[in-house]
Amino acid sequence: MSKVMRFSSRLLLIGCVAACAPMLPASLPPLPGPTATPPASVPTPAPTPAPVPPLPDAADQAGFEGWKQGFLSRHGGSRRAAYERELAGLTPDATVLRLDRNQPEFSRPAGAYIQNAASPARIAQARQRYDRVPWEVTQRFGVPAEILVSIWANESSFGQVQGDHDVIRSLATLAFDGRRRDWAEAQLKDALDIVIDGRRDRAGLKGSWAGAMGQTQFMPDNYLRLGIDQNGDGKVDIWGSEADALASAANLLAQAGWKRGQAWGYEVTLPADFDYAEAEGPKHPWQFWAARGVTLAGGGSPTEAEAAEDATLLLPQGARGPAFLALPNHYVIRRYNNSVSYALAIGLTADGIAGKPGLVGTWPDDAPLSREQRIGTQAALTRRGYDTQGIDGVIGSNTRAALRRWQMANGRVADGYLTAELANELMSAR
C-alpha cells in the first residue's frame, strides 16, 4: 500500500481525533521565536517587586555533599555503595537551577509558546514523518499516529535534539535545590537503577536539563514502568530506536487513560455575555456548555461519545484569546507535561498533521512575565487572602484560581489570566 493511501486510511479511522518545543537543529527550518519587543499596551516601569527567594548556590559543594549523604541514607538501602559510586565527584549544575525557574510553557504567554510549538514549519515536518509510526503501535494502544508524531516533534525534533545533560547530575541538582525534592529524589533513584541494572550505561544516560530522556523525553520512572521494546532487540532504547520511543509514548498515554476515537478537545466560540469565571471550573458535558451559548469555532458538533464526556473550558490567554473545550484526552496529554500550553501545542500540532483547519481566534500579543512578576503576584494574592498554594513562580491552575477569585471580588473580568500590567498592579497595591 502506498504511503499516501496509508495516510488517508489512517485519517479515515481517526479523523475525529485531534496533539516544550525545543530549538530545531540548523538542518530544519527554524521556528519563529516570541516577539522581542513588548506591546505598547504594557505599562511603563514596573514597581519594585516582592523579594524573590534566592536560588541555591550551585557552588555550595559542602551543602550538596550534605544533601547527598541524606539521599543515600533515605534511599540507598542495599544499593547504597552502588549509588555512592555513581554519585562520586558529582557537583550541582547551575544551568539546571536557572532553567528550572524559567520553563517557557509557564513563563511565556500561551500564544507565543503554542505558535512556536505548532508552527506551519513543524507541522509540515511532522507530516513527512507520519508513516514512521508503526501501524501496530496505533492499533495496540489506540493512540493516533498524529498525536505520537506531534509529541515526537515537540519533545526532541524527531530525535535530533534529545539533550546532552548528564541525567543523574541534573536530577541530583534538582533534588539539592529542594523545590521538588521528593519528586527529584525518586527520579534520581530510578535513574541510578537504570545504570546499575545495566539497562543503559552511564555515559549514554543523557537527556534534558530536567532529566527527560530519549526521542520522546521519558522521565526515568516512566522508562522503567512503561518503556516498550518495539523492535524486539531485547532492550528499550528510546534514544536510538524510533519504534521503541514511539511505542513507549503510546503506552504512557494509553495507561494514562487515552480514549480511542475521541478528540483532545475543540476550539470554541463564546457568547458576548459569557461568565468567564466558568473557565477551569467544574467539568460538564456538551449539553451544559451548549446551553450557555458555547459553539464549536469550526462549526458542527462533537461526536456522541465526546458530547457525553465532561469537559473543561480553557482560556489560556484570557478573555481576549482563543477559548478551548478540553476533553479527557487533553488531560492525558498533560500526564506528559502538566502545562495547559504544552497540551494545547501537542493537540494543535496533531490537528495540523491531520489536515484540520487552524484556529479561528487570534492570540493577543502580550509580553512575557518575568520571574519577579510571577513570584510577586503570587505573594501579593496570598497576602490578600487569595492563596495560590505556593509561591514558586509557576503560574499554574492554583494561581489562576486565586487570581480569578480576586478578579471577581474586584469587579474585573474573571478569566484568571495574568498580564504584565495586572502583575504590576497587584505588586504595587498596598
Coordinates of C-alpha atoms in Angstrom, one line a residue:
M1 CA 0.0 0.0 0.0
S2 CA 1.4 3.4 -0.9
K3 CA 2.3 6.0 1.8
V4 CA -0.5 8.3 0.6
M5 CA -3.0 5.5 0.8
R6 CA -1.8 4.5 4.3
F7 CA -2.0 8.2 5.4
S8 CA -5.6 8.6 4.1
S9 CA -6.7 5.3 5.6
R10 CA -5.5 6.3 9.0
L11 CA -7.2 9.6 8.8
L12 CA -10.5 7.9 8.0
L13 CA -10.1 5.7 11.1
I14 CA -9.0 8.5 13.5
G15 CA -10.1 11.7 11.8
C16 CA -12.1 12.8 14.8
V17 CA -9.0 12.8 17.0
A18 CA -7.0 15.9 17.4
A19 CA -1.6 16.6 19.9
C20 CA 8.4 22.0 25.3
A21 CA 9.1 22.9 21.8
P22 CA 12.9 22.5 21.5
M23 CA 15.1 24.6 19.4
L24 CA 15.3 23.0 16.0
P25 CA 18.6 22.0 14.6
A26 CA 20.1 24.0 11.8
S27 CA 19.2 21.4 9.2
L28 CA 15.5 22.0 9.6
P29 CA 13.6 25.3 9.0
P30 CA 13.8 27.4 12.2
L31 CA 10.7 28.1 14.2
P32 CA 9.7 31.7 15.0
G33 CA 10.6 32.9 18.4
P34 CA 8.5 35.1 20.7
T35 CA 8.0 38.8 19.9
A36 CA 11.2 40.5 21.1
T37 CA 9.5 43.9 21.7
P38 CA 6.8 44.2 24.3
P39 CA 3.4 45.5 23.0
A40 CA 2.6 49.2 23.5
S41 CA -0.1 48.3 26.0
V42 CA 2.4 47.2 28.6
P43 CA 2.7 50.0 31.2
T44 CA 5.9 51.8 31.9
P45 CA 8.2 51.0 34.7
A46 CA 7.0 48.2 37.0
P47 CA 7.0 48.9 40.7
T48 CA 9.6 47.2 42.9
P49 CA 8.6 43.6 43.1
A50 CA 8.3 41.5 46.2
P51 CA 11.5 39.8 47.3
V52 CA 12.3 36.7 45.2
P53 CA 13.6 33.7 47.1
P54 CA 17.2 33.1 46.1
L55 CA 18.3 30.2 44.1
P56 CA 20.5 27.7 46.0
D57 CA 24.2 28.3 45.5
A58 CA 25.4 25.8 42.9
A59 CA 28.9 26.4 44.3
D60 CA 27.9 25.2 47.7
Q61 CA 29.7 21.9 47.5
A62 CA 29.5 21.3 51.2
G63 CA 25.8 21.7 51.2
F64 CA 25.5 19.4 48.2
E65 CA 27.6 16.8 49.9
G66 CA 25.3 17.1 53.0
W67 CA 22.2 16.6 50.8
K68 CA 23.9 13.6 49.1
Q69 CA 24.6 11.8 52.4
G70 CA 20.9 12.4 53.3
F71 CA 19.8 11.0 50.0
L72 CA 21.9 7.9 50.5
S73 CA 20.5 7.4 54.0
R74 CA 16.9 7.8 52.7
H75 CA 17.1 5.8 49.5
G76 CA 20.3 3.7 49.4
G77 CA 19.3 0.6 51.3
S78 CA 21.1 -2.4 49.9
R79 CA 22.3 -0.4 47.0
R80 CA 23.9 2.4 48.9
A81 CA 27.5 1.5 47.9
A82 CA 26.5 1.4 44.2
Y83 CA 24.6 4.7 44.4
E84 CA 27.5 6.3 46.2
R85 CA 29.9 5.1 43.4
E86 CA 27.7 6.7 40.7
L87 CA 27.4 10.0 42.7
A88 CA 31.1 10.3 43.5
G89 CA 32.6 13.5 42.3
L90 CA 29.3 15.0 41.3
T91 CA 28.7 18.8 41.5
P92 CA 25.5 20.7 41.2
D93 CA 24.7 22.2 37.8
A94 CA 23.9 25.9 37.9
T95 CA 22.4 25.8 34.4
V96 CA 19.7 23.3 35.7
L97 CA 18.8 25.6 38.5
R98 CA 18.4 28.6 36.2
L99 CA 16.3 26.7 33.6
D100 CA 14.1 25.2 36.2
R101 CA 12.9 28.7 37.1
N102 CA 12.2 29.8 33.5
Q103 CA 10.3 27.0 31.8
P104 CA 8.8 28.5 28.6
E105 CA 5.5 26.7 28.9
F106 CA 5.0 28.5 32.2
S107 CA 6.7 31.9 31.7
R108 CA 5.8 32.8 28.1
P109 CA 2.3 33.9 27.0
A110 CA 0.4 30.8 25.8
G111 CA 0.1 32.2 22.3
A112 CA 3.8 32.7 21.9
Y113 CA 4.6 29.3 23.1
I114 CA 1.9 27.5 21.1
Q115 CA 2.5 29.3 17.9
N116 CA 6.2 28.4 18.1
A117 CA 5.5 24.8 19.0
A118 CA 2.7 24.2 16.5
S119 CA 4.1 26.3 13.7
P120 CA 3.4 25.5 10.0
A121 CA 7.0 24.5 9.6
R122 CA 6.8 22.0 12.4
I123 CA 3.5 20.6 11.1
A124 CA 5.0 20.2 7.6
Q125 CA 8.0 18.3 9.1
A126 CA 5.7 16.1 11.2
R127 CA 3.5 15.2 8.2
Q128 CA 6.6 13.9 6.4
R129 CA 7.3 11.5 9.3
Y130 CA 3.7 10.3 9.8
D131 CA 4.3 6.9 8.3
R132 CA 7.3 6.2 10.6
V133 CA 4.9 5.4 13.4
P134 CA 4.5 1.6 13.4
W135 CA 0.9 0.7 12.4
E136 CA 1.0 -2.0 15.1
V137 CA 1.6 0.7 17.8
T138 CA -1.5 2.7 16.9
Q139 CA -3.6 -0.5 16.8
R140 CA -2.3 -1.9 20.1
F141 CA -2.5 1.3 22.2
G142 CA -5.3 3.2 20.4
V143 CA -3.3 6.5 20.3
P144 CA -3.4 8.1 16.8
A145 CA -0.2 8.5 14.8
E146 CA -0.6 12.3 14.6
I147 CA -0.6 12.6 18.4
L148 CA 2.6 10.5 18.6
V149 CA 4.3 12.4 15.8
S150 CA 3.3 15.7 17.5
I151 CA 4.9 14.5 20.8
W152 CA 8.0 13.3 18.9
A153 CA 8.3 16.7 17.1
N154 CA 7.8 18.8 20.1
E155 CA 9.9 16.8 22.6
S156 CA 13.0 16.2 20.5
S157 CA 12.5 17.5 17.0
F158 CA 12.2 13.9 15.8
G159 CA 15.1 12.6 17.9
Q160 CA 17.5 15.3 16.7
V161 CA 17.5 17.4 20.0
Q162 CA 17.5 14.9 22.9
G163 CA 19.6 16.8 25.3
D164 CA 23.2 16.2 26.4
H165 CA 22.9 16.7 30.1
D166 CA 24.0 14.0 32.5
V167 CA 20.6 12.8 33.7
I168 CA 22.0 11.8 37.1
R169 CA 23.7 15.1 37.7
S170 CA 20.6 17.1 36.6
L171 CA 18.3 15.2 38.9
A172 CA 20.7 15.4 41.8
T173 CA 20.8 19.2 41.3
L174 CA 17.0 19.4 41.3
A175 CA 16.9 17.3 44.5
F176 CA 19.5 19.5 46.1
D177 CA 17.5 22.6 45.1
G178 CA 14.7 21.4 47.2
R179 CA 11.7 22.9 45.3
R180 CA 10.6 19.5 44.2
R181 CA 12.9 17.4 46.3
D182 CA 10.7 14.3 46.8
W183 CA 9.9 14.0 43.1
A184 CA 13.5 14.6 42.1
E185 CA 15.0 12.1 44.6
A186 CA 12.5 9.4 43.4
Q187 CA 13.5 10.1 39.8
L188 CA 17.2 10.1 40.7
K189 CA 16.9 6.7 42.4
D190 CA 15.3 5.3 39.2
A191 CA 18.0 6.8 37.0
L192 CA 20.7 5.2 39.2
D193 CA 18.8 1.9 39.0
I194 CA 18.8 2.1 35.2
V195 CA 22.6 2.3 35.2
I196 CA 23.2 -0.2 38.0
D197 CA 20.9 -2.8 36.4
G198 CA 22.7 -2.5 33.1
R199 CA 19.8 -1.1 31.1
R200 CA 21.9 1.9 29.9
D201 CA 25.5 2.8 30.6
R202 CA 26.2 6.0 32.5
A203 CA 27.8 7.7 29.6
G204 CA 24.7 7.1 27.4
L205 CA 22.2 8.3 30.1
K206 CA 21.8 11.7 28.6
G207 CA 18.8 13.9 28.4
S208 CA 17.3 17.3 29.1
W209 CA 18.2 19.6 32.0
A210 CA 15.1 18.2 33.8
G211 CA 16.2 14.6 33.4
A212 CA 13.8 13.7 30.5
M213 CA 15.4 11.1 28.1
G214 CA 15.3 10.0 24.6
Q215 CA 13.4 10.8 21.5
T216 CA 10.1 11.1 23.4
Q217 CA 11.7 12.5 26.6
F218 CA 10.8 10.0 29.2
M219 CA 11.5 10.5 32.9
P220 CA 13.4 7.6 34.5
D221 CA 10.3 6.3 36.3
N222 CA 8.3 6.1 33.1
Y223 CA 11.2 4.5 31.3
L224 CA 11.2 1.7 33.9
R225 CA 7.5 1.2 34.1
L226 CA 6.3 2.0 30.5
G227 CA 9.2 1.5 28.2
I228 CA 8.5 -0.8 25.2
D229 CA 11.0 -2.9 23.2
Q230 CA 9.0 -2.4 20.0
N231 CA 11.8 -3.6 17.7
G232 CA 12.4 -6.8 19.7
D233 CA 16.1 -6.5 20.1
G234 CA 15.9 -7.2 23.9
K235 CA 16.3 -3.7 25.2
V236 CA 14.3 -0.5 25.5
D237 CA 16.3 2.0 23.5
I238 CA 14.3 5.3 23.5
W239 CA 17.4 7.1 22.4
G240 CA 18.3 5.2 19.2
S241 CA 15.1 3.4 18.2
E242 CA 12.2 5.4 16.8
A243 CA 10.0 2.4 17.2
D244 CA 10.8 1.9 20.9
A245 CA 10.4 5.6 21.6
L246 CA 7.1 6.0 19.9
A247 CA 5.7 2.7 21.3
S248 CA 6.8 3.8 24.8
A249 CA 5.0 7.2 24.4
A250 CA 1.8 5.4 23.2
N251 CA 2.0 3.1 26.2
L252 CA 2.3 6.0 28.5
L253 CA -0.8 7.7 27.0
A254 CA -2.8 4.5 26.9
Q255 CA -2.0 3.7 30.6
A256 CA -3.0 7.3 31.5
G257 CA -6.5 6.7 30.1
W258 CA -6.4 7.7 26.4
K259 CA -9.9 7.4 24.9
R260 CA -9.8 5.8 21.5
G261 CA -11.6 7.6 18.7
Q262 CA -12.1 10.9 20.7
A263 CA -10.5 14.3 20.1
W264 CA -8.3 16.0 22.7
G265 CA -10.7 19.0 22.6
Y266 CA -12.0 21.8 20.4
E267 CA -11.6 25.5 19.9
V268 CA -14.9 27.1 20.8
T269 CA -16.6 30.5 20.4
L270 CA -18.2 32.1 23.5
P271 CA -21.2 34.4 23.6
A272 CA -20.8 38.1 24.4
D273 CA -22.3 37.7 27.9
F274 CA -20.4 34.6 28.8
D275 CA -19.3 34.3 32.5
Y276 CA -15.6 33.8 32.3
A277 CA -15.5 32.6 35.9
E278 CA -16.7 29.3 34.4
A279 CA -13.2 28.7 33.0
E280 CA -11.1 26.0 34.6
G281 CA -14.0 25.3 36.9
P282 CA -16.1 22.1 37.2
K283 CA -16.3 19.8 34.2
H284 CA -19.6 19.5 32.3
P285 CA -20.9 17.6 29.3
W286 CA -21.5 19.3 25.9
Q287 CA -25.2 19.9 26.7
F288 CA -24.2 22.2 29.6
W289 CA -21.9 24.3 27.5
A290 CA -24.2 24.5 24.5
A291 CA -27.0 25.8 26.8
R292 CA -24.7 28.7 27.7
G293 CA -24.2 29.6 24.1
V294 CA -20.8 27.9 23.5
T295 CA -20.4 26.7 19.9
L296 CA -17.5 24.9 18.1
A297 CA -15.4 27.6 16.4
G298 CA -15.2 25.4 13.2
G299 CA -18.9 24.6 13.2
G300 CA -20.6 21.3 13.7
S301 CA -20.9 19.3 16.9
P302 CA -18.8 16.9 19.0
T303 CA -19.4 13.2 18.3
E304 CA -21.9 11.4 20.5
A305 CA -19.2 9.9 22.7
E306 CA -17.4 13.3 23.1
A307 CA -20.7 15.1 23.9
A308 CA -21.2 12.7 26.8
E309 CA -17.8 13.4 28.3
D310 CA -17.2 16.0 31.0
A311 CA -15.2 18.9 29.5
T312 CA -13.4 21.9 30.9
L313 CA -13.4 25.4 29.4
L314 CA -9.8 26.7 29.0
L315 CA -8.8 30.4 28.4
P316 CA -5.0 30.1 28.1
Q317 CA -4.6 33.8 27.3
G318 CA -7.7 35.1 29.0
A319 CA -10.9 36.6 27.6
R320 CA -9.1 38.2 24.6
G321 CA -7.6 35.0 23.3
P322 CA -8.9 31.7 21.8
A323 CA -11.1 29.5 24.0
F324 CA -11.0 25.7 24.1
L325 CA -13.2 22.9 25.5
A326 CA -10.8 20.3 26.8
L327 CA -11.9 16.7 26.7
P328 CA -10.4 13.9 28.8
N329 CA -7.6 13.3 26.2
H330 CA -6.3 16.8 26.8
Y331 CA -5.6 15.8 30.4
V332 CA -4.0 12.5 29.3
I333 CA -1.5 14.6 27.3
R334 CA -0.8 16.6 30.4
R335 CA 0.5 13.4 32.0
Y336 CA 3.5 14.1 29.8
N337 CA 3.8 17.7 30.9
N338 CA 1.3 19.2 33.2
S339 CA 1.0 22.5 31.3
V340 CA -2.0 23.9 29.5
S341 CA 0.2 25.5 26.9
Y342 CA 2.1 22.2 26.3
A343 CA -1.0 20.1 25.9
L344 CA -2.7 22.6 23.6
A345 CA 0.5 22.7 21.5
I346 CA 0.5 18.9 21.1
G347 CA -3.2 18.9 20.2
L348 CA -3.0 21.7 17.7
T349 CA 0.1 20.2 16.1
A350 CA -1.7 16.9 15.7
D351 CA -4.7 18.7 14.2
G352 CA -2.5 20.3 11.7
I353 CA -0.9 16.9 10.8
A354 CA -4.4 15.5 10.3
G355 CA -5.3 18.4 7.9
K356 CA -7.7 20.2 10.2
P357 CA -8.2 23.9 9.8
G358 CA -6.2 26.3 12.0
L359 CA -7.5 28.5 14.8
V360 CA -10.4 30.9 14.3
G361 CA -9.4 33.1 17.3
T362 CA -6.2 35.1 17.4
W363 CA -3.6 35.3 20.2
P364 CA -3.0 38.6 22.0
D365 CA 0.5 40.0 21.7
D366 CA 1.2 40.0 25.4
A367 CA 4.6 40.5 27.0
P368 CA 6.2 37.5 28.8
L369 CA 6.2 37.6 32.6
S370 CA 9.4 37.9 34.5
R371 CA 10.1 35.6 37.4
E372 CA 9.9 38.6 39.7
Q373 CA 6.4 39.4 38.3
R374 CA 5.2 35.8 38.8
I375 CA 6.6 35.4 42.3
G376 CA 5.4 38.9 43.2
T377 CA 1.9 38.3 42.0
Q378 CA 1.7 35.0 44.0
A379 CA 2.9 36.8 47.1
A380 CA 0.5 39.7 46.6
L381 CA -2.5 37.4 46.1
T382 CA -1.7 35.2 49.1
R383 CA -1.1 38.3 51.2
R384 CA -4.6 39.5 50.3
G385 CA -6.2 36.1 51.3
Y386 CA -6.3 34.5 47.8
D387 CA -4.0 31.6 48.5
T388 CA -2.0 30.5 45.4
Q389 CA -1.0 27.2 47.2
G390 CA 2.7 28.1 47.0
I391 CA 5.0 30.9 45.8
D392 CA 7.2 29.3 43.2
G393 CA 6.9 31.5 40.1
V394 CA 4.8 28.8 38.2
I395 CA 1.5 30.3 37.1
G396 CA -0.5 27.1 37.3
S397 CA -4.1 26.3 38.0
N398 CA -3.9 27.2 41.7
T399 CA -2.6 30.6 40.9
R400 CA -5.1 31.2 38.2
A401 CA -7.9 30.2 40.5
A402 CA -6.7 32.6 43.2
L403 CA -6.4 35.4 40.6
R404 CA -9.9 34.6 39.4
R405 CA -11.3 35.0 42.9
W406 CA -9.5 38.3 43.2
Q407 CA -10.9 39.5 39.9
M408 CA -14.4 38.5 40.9
A409 CA -14.1 40.4 44.2
N410 CA -12.8 43.5 42.5
G411 CA -15.3 43.7 39.6
R412 CA -12.8 42.5 36.9
V413 CA -13.3 40.1 34.1
A414 CA -12.7 36.8 36.0
D415 CA -10.7 35.0 33.3
G416 CA -7.8 34.1 35.6
Y417 CA -5.3 35.5 33.2
L418 CA -2.2 37.3 34.4
T419 CA -0.8 40.0 32.2
A420 CA 2.3 42.1 33.0
E421 CA 0.0 45.1 33.6
L422 CA -2.0 43.2 36.2
A423 CA 1.1 41.8 37.8
N424 CA 2.5 45.3 38.3
E425 CA -0.8 46.5 39.7
L426 CA -1.1 43.7 42.2
M427 CA 2.5 44.1 43.3
S428 CA 2.2 47.9 43.8
A429 CA -1.1 47.9 45.6
R430 CA -0.9 48.1 49.4

